[in-house]
Coordinates of C-alpha atoms and ligand atoms in Angstrom, one line a residue:
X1 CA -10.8 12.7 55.3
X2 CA -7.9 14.6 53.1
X3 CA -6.7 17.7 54.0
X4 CA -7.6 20.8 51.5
X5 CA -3.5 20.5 50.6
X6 CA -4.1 16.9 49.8
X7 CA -7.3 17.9 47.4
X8 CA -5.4 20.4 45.8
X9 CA -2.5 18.3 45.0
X10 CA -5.0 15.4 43.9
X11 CA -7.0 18.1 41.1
X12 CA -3.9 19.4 40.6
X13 CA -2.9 16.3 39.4
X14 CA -6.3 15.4 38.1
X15 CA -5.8 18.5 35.6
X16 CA -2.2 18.2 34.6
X17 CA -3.5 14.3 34.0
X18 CA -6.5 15.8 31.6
X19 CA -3.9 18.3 30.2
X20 CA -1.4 15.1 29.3
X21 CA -4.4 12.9 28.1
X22 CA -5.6 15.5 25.7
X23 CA -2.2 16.7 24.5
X24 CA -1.2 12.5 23.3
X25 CA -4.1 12.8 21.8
X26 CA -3.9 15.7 20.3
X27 CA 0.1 14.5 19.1
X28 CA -1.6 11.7 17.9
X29 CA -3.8 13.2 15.6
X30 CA -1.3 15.6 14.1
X31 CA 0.9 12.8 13.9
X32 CA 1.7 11.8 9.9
X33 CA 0.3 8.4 9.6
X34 CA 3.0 5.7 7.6
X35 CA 2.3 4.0 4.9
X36 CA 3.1 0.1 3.7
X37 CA 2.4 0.0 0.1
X38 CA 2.8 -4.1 -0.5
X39 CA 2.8 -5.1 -4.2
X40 CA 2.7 -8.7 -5.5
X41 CA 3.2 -9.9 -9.5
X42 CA 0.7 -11.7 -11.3
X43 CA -1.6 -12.7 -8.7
X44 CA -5.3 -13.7 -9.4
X45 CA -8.0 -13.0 -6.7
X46 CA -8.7 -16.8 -6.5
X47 CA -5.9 -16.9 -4.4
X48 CA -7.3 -15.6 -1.4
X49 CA -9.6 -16.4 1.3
X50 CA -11.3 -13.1 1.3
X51 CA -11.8 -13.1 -2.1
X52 CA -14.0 -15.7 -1.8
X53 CA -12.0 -19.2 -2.3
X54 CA -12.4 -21.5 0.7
X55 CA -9.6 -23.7 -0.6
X56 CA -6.5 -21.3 -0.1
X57 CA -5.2 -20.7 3.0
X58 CA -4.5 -16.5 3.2
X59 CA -5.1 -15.9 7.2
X60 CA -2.5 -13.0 7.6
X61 CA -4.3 -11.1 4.4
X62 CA -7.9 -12.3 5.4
X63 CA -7.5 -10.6 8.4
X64 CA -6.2 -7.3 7.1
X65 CA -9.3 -7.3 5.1
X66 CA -11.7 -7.9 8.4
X67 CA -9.5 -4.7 9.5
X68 CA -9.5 -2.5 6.5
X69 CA -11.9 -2.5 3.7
X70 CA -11.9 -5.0 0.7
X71 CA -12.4 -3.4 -3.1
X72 CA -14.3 -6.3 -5.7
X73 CA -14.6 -3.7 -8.3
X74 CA -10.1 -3.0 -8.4
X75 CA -8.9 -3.3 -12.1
X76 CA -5.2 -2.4 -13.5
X77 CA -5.5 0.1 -16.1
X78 CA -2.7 -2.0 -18.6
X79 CA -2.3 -5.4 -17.6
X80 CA 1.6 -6.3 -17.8
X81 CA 3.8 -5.5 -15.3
X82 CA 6.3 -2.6 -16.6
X83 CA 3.2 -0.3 -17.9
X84 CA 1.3 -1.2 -14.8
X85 CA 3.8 -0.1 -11.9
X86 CA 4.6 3.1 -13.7
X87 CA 0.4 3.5 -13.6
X88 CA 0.6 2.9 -9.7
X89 CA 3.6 5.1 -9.2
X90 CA 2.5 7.8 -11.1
X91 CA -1.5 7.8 -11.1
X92 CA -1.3 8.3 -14.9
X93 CA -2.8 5.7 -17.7
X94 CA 0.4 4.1 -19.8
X95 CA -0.2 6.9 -22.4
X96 CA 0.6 9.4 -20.2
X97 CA 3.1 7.4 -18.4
X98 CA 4.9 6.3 -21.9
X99 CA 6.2 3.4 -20.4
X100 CA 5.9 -0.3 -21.3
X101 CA 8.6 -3.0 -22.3
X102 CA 8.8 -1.8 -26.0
X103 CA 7.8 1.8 -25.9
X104 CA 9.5 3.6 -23.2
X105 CA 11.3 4.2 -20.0
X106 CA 9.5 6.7 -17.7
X107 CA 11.3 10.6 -17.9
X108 CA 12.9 11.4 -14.8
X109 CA 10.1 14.7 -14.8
X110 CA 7.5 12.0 -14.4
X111 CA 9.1 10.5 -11.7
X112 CA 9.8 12.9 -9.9
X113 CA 5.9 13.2 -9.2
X114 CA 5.5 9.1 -8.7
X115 CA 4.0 9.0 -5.1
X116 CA 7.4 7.8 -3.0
X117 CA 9.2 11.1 -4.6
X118 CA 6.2 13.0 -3.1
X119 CA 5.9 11.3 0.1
X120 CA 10.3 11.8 0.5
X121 CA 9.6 15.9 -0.7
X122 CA 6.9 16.3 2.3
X123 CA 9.5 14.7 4.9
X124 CA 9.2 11.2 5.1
X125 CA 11.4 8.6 5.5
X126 CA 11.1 5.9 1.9
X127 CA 12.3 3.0 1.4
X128 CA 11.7 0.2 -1.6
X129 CA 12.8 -3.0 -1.9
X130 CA 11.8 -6.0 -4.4
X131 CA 11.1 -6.1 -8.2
X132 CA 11.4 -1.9 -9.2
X133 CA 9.9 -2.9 -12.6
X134 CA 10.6 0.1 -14.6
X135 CA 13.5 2.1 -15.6
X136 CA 13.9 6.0 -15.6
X137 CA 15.0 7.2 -19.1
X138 CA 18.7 7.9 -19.7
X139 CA 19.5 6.6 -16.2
X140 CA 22.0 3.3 -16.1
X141 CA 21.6 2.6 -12.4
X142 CA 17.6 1.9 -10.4
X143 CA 17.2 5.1 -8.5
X144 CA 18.2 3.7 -4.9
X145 CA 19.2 7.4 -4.2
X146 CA 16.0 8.5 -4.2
X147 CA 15.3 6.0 -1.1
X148 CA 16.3 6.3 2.3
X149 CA 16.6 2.3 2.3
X150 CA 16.9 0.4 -0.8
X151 CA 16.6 -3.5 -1.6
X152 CA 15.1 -2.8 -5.0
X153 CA 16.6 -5.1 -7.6
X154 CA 16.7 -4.6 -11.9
X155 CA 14.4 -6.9 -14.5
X156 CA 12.5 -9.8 -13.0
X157 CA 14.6 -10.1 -10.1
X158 CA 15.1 -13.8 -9.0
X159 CA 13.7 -15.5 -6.1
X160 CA 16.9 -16.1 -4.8
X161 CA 18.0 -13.4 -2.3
X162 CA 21.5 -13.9 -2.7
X163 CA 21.0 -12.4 -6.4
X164 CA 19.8 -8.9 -5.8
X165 CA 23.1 -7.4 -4.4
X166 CA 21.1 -4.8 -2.1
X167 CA 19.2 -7.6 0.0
X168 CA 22.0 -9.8 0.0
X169 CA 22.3 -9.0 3.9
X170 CA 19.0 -11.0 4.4
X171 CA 20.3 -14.0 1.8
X172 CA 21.3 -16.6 4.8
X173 CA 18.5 -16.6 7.2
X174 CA 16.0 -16.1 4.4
X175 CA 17.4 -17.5 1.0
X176 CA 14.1 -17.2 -0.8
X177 CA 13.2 -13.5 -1.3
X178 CA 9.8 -13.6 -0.3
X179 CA 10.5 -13.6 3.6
X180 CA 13.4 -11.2 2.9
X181 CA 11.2 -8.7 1.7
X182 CA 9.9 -9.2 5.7
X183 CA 13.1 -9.2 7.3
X184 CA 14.0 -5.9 5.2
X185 CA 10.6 -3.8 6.5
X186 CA 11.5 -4.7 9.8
X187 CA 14.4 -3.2 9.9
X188 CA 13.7 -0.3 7.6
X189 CA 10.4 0.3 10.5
X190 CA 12.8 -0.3 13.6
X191 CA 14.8 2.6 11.6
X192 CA 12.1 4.9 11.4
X193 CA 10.8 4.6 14.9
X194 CA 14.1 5.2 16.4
X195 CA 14.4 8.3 14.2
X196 CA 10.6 9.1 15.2
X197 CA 10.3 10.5 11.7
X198 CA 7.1 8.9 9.6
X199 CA 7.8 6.3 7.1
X200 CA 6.7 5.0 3.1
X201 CA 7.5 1.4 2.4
X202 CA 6.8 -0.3 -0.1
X203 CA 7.4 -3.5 -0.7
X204 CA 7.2 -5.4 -4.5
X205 CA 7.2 -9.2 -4.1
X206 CA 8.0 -11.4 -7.1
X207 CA 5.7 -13.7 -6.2
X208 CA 3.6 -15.1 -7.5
X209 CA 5.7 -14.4 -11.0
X210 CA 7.3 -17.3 -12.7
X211 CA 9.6 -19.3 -13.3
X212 CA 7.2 -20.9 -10.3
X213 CA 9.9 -21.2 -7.6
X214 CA 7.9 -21.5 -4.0
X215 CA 9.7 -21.4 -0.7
X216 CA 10.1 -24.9 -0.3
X217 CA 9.7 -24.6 3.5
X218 CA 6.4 -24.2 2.6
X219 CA 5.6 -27.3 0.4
X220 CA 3.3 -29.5 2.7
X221 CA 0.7 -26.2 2.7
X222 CA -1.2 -27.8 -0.6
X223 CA -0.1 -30.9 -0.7
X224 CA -3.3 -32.7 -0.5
X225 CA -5.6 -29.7 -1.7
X226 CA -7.8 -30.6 -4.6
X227 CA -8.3 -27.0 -6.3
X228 CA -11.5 -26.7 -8.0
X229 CA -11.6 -25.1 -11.5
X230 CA -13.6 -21.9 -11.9
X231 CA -16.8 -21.5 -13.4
X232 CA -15.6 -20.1 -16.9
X233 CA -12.3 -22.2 -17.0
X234 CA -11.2 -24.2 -20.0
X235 CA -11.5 -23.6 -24.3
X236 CA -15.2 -24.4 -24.1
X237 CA -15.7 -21.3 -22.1
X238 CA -13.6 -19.4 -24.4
X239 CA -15.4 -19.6 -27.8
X240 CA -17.3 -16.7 -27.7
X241 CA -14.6 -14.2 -27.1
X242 CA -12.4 -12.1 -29.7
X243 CA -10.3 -14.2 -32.3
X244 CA -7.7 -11.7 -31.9
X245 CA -7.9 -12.5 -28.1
X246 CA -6.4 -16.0 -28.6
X247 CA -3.6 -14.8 -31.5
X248 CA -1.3 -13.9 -28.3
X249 CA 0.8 -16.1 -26.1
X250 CA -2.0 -16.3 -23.4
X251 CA -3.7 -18.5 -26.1
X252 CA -1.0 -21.7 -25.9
X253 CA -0.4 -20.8 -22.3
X254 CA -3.2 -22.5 -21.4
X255 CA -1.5 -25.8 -21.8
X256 CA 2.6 -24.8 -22.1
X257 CA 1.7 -24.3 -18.3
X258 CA -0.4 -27.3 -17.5
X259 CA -3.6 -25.5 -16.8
X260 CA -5.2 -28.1 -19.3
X261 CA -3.9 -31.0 -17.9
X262 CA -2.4 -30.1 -14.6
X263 CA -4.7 -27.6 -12.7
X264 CA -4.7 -28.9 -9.6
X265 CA -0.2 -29.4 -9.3
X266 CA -0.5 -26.1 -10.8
X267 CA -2.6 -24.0 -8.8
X268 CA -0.7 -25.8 -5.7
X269 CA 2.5 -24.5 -6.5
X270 CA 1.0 -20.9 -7.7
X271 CA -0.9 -19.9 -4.2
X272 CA 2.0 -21.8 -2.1
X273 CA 3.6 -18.1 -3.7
X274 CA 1.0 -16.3 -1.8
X275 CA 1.1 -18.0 1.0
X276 CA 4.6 -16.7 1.5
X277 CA 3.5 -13.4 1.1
X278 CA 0.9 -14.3 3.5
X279 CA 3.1 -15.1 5.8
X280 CA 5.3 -12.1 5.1
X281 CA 2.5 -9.9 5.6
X282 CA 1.8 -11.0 9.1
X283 CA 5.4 -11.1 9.9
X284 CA 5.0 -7.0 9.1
X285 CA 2.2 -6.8 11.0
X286 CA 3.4 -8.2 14.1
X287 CA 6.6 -5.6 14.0
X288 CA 4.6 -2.9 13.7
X289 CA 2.5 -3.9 16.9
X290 CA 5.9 -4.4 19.0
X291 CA 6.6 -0.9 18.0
X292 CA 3.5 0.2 18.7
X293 CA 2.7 1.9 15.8
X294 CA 0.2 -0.3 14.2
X295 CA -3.0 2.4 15.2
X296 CA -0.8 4.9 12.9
X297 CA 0.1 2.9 9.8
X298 CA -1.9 2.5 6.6
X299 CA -1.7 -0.8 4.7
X300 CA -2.3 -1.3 0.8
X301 CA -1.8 -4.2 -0.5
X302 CA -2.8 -4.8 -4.4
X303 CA -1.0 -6.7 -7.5
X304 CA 0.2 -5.6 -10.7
X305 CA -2.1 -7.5 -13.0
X306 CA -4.0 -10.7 -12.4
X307 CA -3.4 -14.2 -13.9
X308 CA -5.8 -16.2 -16.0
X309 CA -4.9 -19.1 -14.8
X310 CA -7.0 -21.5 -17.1
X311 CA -10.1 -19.0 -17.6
X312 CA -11.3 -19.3 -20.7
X313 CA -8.6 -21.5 -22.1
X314 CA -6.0 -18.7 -21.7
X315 CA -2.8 -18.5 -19.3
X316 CA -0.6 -15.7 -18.4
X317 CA -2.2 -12.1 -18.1
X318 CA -1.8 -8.9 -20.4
X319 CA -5.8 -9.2 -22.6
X320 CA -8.4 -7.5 -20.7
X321 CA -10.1 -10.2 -19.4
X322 CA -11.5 -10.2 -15.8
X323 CA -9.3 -12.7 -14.2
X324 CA -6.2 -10.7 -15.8
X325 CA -7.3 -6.8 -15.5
X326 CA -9.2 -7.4 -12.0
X327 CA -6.8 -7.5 -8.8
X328 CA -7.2 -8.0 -5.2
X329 CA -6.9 -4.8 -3.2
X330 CA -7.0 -4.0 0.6
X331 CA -7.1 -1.0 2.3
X332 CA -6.4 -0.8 6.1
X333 CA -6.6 2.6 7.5
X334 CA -6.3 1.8 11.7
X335 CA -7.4 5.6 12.2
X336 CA -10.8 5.2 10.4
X337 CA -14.0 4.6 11.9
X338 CA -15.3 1.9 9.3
X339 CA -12.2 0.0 10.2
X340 CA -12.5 -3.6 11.5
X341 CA -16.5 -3.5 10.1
X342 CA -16.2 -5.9 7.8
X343 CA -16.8 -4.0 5.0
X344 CA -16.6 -4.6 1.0
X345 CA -16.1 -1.7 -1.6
X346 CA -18.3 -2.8 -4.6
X347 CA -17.4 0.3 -6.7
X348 CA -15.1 0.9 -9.7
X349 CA -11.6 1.6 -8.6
X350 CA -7.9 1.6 -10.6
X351 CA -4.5 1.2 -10.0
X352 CA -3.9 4.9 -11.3
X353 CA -6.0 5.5 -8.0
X354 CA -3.7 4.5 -5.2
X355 CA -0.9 7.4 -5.2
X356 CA -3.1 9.9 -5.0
X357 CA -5.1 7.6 -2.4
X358 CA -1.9 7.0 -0.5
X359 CA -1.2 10.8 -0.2
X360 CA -4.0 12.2 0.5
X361 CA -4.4 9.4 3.6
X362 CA -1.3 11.2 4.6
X363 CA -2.6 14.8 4.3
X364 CA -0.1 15.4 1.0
X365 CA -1.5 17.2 -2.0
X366 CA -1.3 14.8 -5.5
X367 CA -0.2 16.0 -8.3
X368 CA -2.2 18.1 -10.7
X369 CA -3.9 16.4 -13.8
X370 CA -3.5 13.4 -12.8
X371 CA -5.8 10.3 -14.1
X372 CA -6.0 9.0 -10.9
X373 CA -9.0 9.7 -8.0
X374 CA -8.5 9.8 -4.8
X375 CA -10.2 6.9 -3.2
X376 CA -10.6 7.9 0.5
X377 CA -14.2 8.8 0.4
X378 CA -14.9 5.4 -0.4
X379 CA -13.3 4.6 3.1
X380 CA -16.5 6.7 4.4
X381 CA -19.2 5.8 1.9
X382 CA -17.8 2.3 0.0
X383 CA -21.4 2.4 -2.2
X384 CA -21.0 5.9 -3.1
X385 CA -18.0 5.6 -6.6
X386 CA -15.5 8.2 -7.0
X387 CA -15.6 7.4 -10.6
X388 CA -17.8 6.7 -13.6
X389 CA -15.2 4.8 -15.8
X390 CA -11.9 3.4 -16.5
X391 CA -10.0 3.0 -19.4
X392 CA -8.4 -0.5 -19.9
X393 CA -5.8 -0.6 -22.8
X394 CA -3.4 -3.3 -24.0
X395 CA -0.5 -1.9 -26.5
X396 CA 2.0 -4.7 -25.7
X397 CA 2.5 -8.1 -28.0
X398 CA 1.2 -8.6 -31.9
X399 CA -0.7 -6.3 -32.7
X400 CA -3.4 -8.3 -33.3
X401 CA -4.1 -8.5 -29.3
X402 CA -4.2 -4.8 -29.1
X403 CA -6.7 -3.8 -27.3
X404 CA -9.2 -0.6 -25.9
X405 CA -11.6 -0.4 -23.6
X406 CA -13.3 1.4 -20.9
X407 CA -15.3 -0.8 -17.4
X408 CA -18.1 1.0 -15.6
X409 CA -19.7 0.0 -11.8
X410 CA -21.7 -2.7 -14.9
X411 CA -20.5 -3.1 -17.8
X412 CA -17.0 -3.4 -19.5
X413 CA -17.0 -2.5 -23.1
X414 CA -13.6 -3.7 -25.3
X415 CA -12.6 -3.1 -28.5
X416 CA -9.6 -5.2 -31.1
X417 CA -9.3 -2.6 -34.3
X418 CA -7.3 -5.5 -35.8
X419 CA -8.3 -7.3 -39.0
X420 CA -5.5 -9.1 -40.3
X421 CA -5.7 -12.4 -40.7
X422 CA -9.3 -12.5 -42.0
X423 CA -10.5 -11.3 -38.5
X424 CA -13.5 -9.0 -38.1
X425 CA -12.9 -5.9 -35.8
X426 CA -14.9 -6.9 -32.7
X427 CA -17.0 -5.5 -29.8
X428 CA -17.2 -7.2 -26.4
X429 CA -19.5 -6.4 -23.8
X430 CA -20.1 -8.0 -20.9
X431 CA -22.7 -7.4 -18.3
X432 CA -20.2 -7.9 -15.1
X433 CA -23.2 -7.9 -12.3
X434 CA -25.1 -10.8 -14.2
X435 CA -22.0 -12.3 -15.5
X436 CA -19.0 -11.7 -13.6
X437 CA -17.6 -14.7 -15.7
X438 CA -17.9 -13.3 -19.0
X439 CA -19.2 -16.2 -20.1
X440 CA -21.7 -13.6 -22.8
X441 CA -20.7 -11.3 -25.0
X442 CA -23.6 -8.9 -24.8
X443 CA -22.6 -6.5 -27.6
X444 CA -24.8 -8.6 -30.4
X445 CA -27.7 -9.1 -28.0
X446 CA -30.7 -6.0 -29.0
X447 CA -32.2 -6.2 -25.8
X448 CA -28.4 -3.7 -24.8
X449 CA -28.4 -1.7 -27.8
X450 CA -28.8 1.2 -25.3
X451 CA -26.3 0.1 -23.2
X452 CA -24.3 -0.7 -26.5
X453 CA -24.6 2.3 -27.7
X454 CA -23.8 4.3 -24.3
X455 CA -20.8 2.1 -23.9
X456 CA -19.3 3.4 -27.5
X457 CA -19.8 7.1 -26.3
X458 CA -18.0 6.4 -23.4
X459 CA -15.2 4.5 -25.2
X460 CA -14.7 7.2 -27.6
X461 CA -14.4 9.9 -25.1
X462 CA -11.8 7.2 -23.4
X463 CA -10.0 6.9 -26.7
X464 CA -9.8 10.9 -27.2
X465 CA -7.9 11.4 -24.2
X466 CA -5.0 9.5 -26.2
X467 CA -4.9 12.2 -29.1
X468 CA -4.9 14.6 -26.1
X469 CA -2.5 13.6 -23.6
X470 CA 0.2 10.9 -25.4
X471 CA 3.5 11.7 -24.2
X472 CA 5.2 9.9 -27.3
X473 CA 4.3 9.7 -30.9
X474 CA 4.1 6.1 -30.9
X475 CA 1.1 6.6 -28.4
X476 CA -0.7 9.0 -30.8
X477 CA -1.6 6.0 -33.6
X478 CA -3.8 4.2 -31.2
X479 CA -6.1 7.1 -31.4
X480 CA -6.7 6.2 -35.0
X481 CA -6.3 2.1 -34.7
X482 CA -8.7 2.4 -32.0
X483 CA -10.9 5.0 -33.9
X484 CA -14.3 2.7 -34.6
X485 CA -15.2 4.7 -38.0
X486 CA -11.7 4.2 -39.5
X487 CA -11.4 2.3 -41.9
X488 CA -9.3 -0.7 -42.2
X489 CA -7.4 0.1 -45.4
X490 CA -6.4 3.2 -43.4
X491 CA -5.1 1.6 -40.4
X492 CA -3.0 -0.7 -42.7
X493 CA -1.9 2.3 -43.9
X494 CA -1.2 3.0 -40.3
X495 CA 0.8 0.0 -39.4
X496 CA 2.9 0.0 -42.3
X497 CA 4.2 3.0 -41.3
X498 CA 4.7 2.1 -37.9
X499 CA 7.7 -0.3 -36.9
X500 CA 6.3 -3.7 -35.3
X501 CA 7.4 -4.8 -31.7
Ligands
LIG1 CA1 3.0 -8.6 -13.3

């Protein structure tokens, strides 16, 4: 039998044990979580396991969507790459943004709200490294003093390491950059923990850009896989879609870059990309569990734009089709309940969405009047959207592929204004629960003249938002290009007064 000493000192203990236990836990819940934000170029949701294709091997990203939650319904807003990381930075359609290859540079003002200038203002530690994509206006140098830790590189960047002089440190042990980019978050997270301060990272892999330039140590993955060709691949599921659709450069893409008569070499080499990012991605995860940290550290991982990849008889990306304006997206939050449950988001979501997702998973205000919603309700309720519509615009290339639009949770509605070359001005829509393929265009079918005639409203509320909000006069003639009741004698008026790209 103990003494009474004894039982004091044992509930003595007993409480200062309680006190300790709900203390940690109450540390851990004020605790700021961190945030990965991993971005890949040009890659298609047929790469992926979890997407749905059995023939790709993606364990390291399959499993982070068994943790997190998986979004089918994720579409860029513009798809090409400069436009579209100023979208995901900022939260702001391209018109708001101003930037794309030919008609701006972001303003440093706008930066200065982009979600890694947020995250640095509240505290945290930031770091960036990989393809930056854009360029702030007026500024010579990338702004590497706006990180804690920089291996961000200019342009394309290159897939050798040894090129981008901030991750040359990583060039011998891993001479292709997509393993860098690993090698770089370890360290930048071994930092961070040893200055117990919370962290932002994000990470922008070239891959799966071209020139197509795979880690070769990773050349036997595909070697014998036989990729089969989607349901809407080829011309002959391509005939129905806008003339001005195939005037662009995805048009000839489709055999320039084998799709026609090379799928299978060429779908080897393009998810042997991803599987380095795979592989990359686990290598992340696995640091982050010897740190212990992984129960406190949100993952996103999302691309650019998609790539056609033979659909429809196009390559390349930039027209709004689905396999080029649809991305993957994953969302791991380790401190939600719906976490590890398997579970698919089937709702509309954009990439103007995921700054002011990523702050407020980190308890940071966004900025105000943004385009963007934040998406963490869905991480409660993934059937319940956070948004009606998007806008999906295309003001890059001829002018011929311009292009407007605006995608509900069913139907995506696009219009091309252009009628040069004898074209008509066309209407697509597309039913995307009965025919995620787009294989109909639904706009000259009565039985939707409802749904037609819905889908206009919707567009031209869409389109007024540009006469609104355009940051730069170039922005303001889409308005009237894209204006349905214009006519086309006015819009040549239009263009002639407007310098091509
Ligand atoms: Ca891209």
């Amino acid at each position: 039998m103990l003494k009474p000493s004894a039982v004091l000192i044992v509930l003595l203990s007993l409480q200062l044990n309680f006190i300790g236990s709900s203390l940690s836990q109450e540390t851990k819940m004020n605790k700021k979580p961190n945030i990965i934000f991993l971005l890949t170029d040009d890659q298609s949701t047929i790469t992926m396991g979890c997407y749905g294709n059995d023939e790709v091997k993606t364990p390291n990203l399959d499993q982070l969507a068994t943790d997190g939650m998986i979004f089918d319904r994720h579409y860029v807003t513009t798809a090409i790459c400069m436009a579209s990381r100023a979208n995901i930075f900022t939260g702001l359609y391209e018109f708001r943004t101003g930037c794309n290859f030919t008609t701006g540079n972001l303003t440093r003002k706008i930066w200065e709200t982009s979600y890694p200038m947020r995250f640095r203002e509240a505290g945290y530690r930031t770091a960036f490294a990989g393809k930056f994509g854009i360029v702030i206006e007026n500024e010579k140098q990338l702004p590497s003093q706006d990180f804690d830790l920089w291996g961000g590189g200019p342009g394309q960047t290159n897939y050798m390491t040894s090129r981008n002089p901030a991750m040359k440190k990583y060039a011998e042990s891993f001479p292709h950059s997509t393993l860098s980019y690993a090698a770089f978050s370890k360290d930048f997270i071994n930092q961070s923990v040893n200055e117990n301060v919370p962290f932002c990272l994000s990470i922008s892999f070239k891959a799966s850009h071209r020139p197509v330039q795979p880690d070769p140590q990773f050349d036997t993955i595909y070697e014998n896989t036989v990729f089969t060709k989607p349901k809407n691949y080829g011309r002959e599921n391509g005939l129905h879609l806008a003339e001005q659709s195939k005037t662009g450069r995805q048009y000839p893409r489709f055999e320039e870059w084998g799709y026609s008569d090379d799928y299978v070499n060429v779908m080897r080499k393009y998810n042997q990309q991803i599987y380095g990012v795979d592989v990359a991605v686990g290598a992340i995860r696995r640091e982050l569990e010897r740190q212990g940290i992984e129960d406190n550290t949100i993952i996103i991982f999302t691309s650019d734009n998609g790539f056609l990849c033979g659909a429809h008889g196009y390559g390349s990306k930039v027209i709004p089709y689905e396999e080029s304006t649809r991305v993957p997206l994953i969302i791991f939050d380790p401190r939600h309940s719906t976490s590890g449950k398997r579970l698919r988001c089937n709702s509309l979501t954009g990439s103007i969405d995921l700054a002011p997702t990523m702050l407020e998973l980190a308890g940071l205000t966004a900025p105000k009047n943004i385009d963007g919603i934040s998406l963490v309700p869905l991480l409660q309720t993934p059937s319940k959207p956070v948004r009606k519509s998007l806008s999906i615009m295309n003001f890059w290339g001829p002018a011929t592929t311009h292009s407007f639009g605006v995608v509900t949770n069913s139907w995506k509605y696009l219009y091309w204004y252009s009628q040069e070359k004898d074209m008509l001005a066309t209407e697509e829509l597309f039913d995307l629960n009965q025919d995620p393929g787009e294989l109909k265009n639904a706009a000259y079918d009565d039985s939707n003249l409802e749904t037609l005639n819905n889908m206009r409203k919707l567009y031209d509320k869409h389109l007024y938002e540009i006469n609104e909000k355009a940051v730069r006069p170039v922005y303001r003639q889409y308005k009237d290009l894209f204006d349905r009741k214009q006519t086309w004698t006015n819009k040549q008026e239009i263009l002639r007064k407007t310098p091509r790209q």
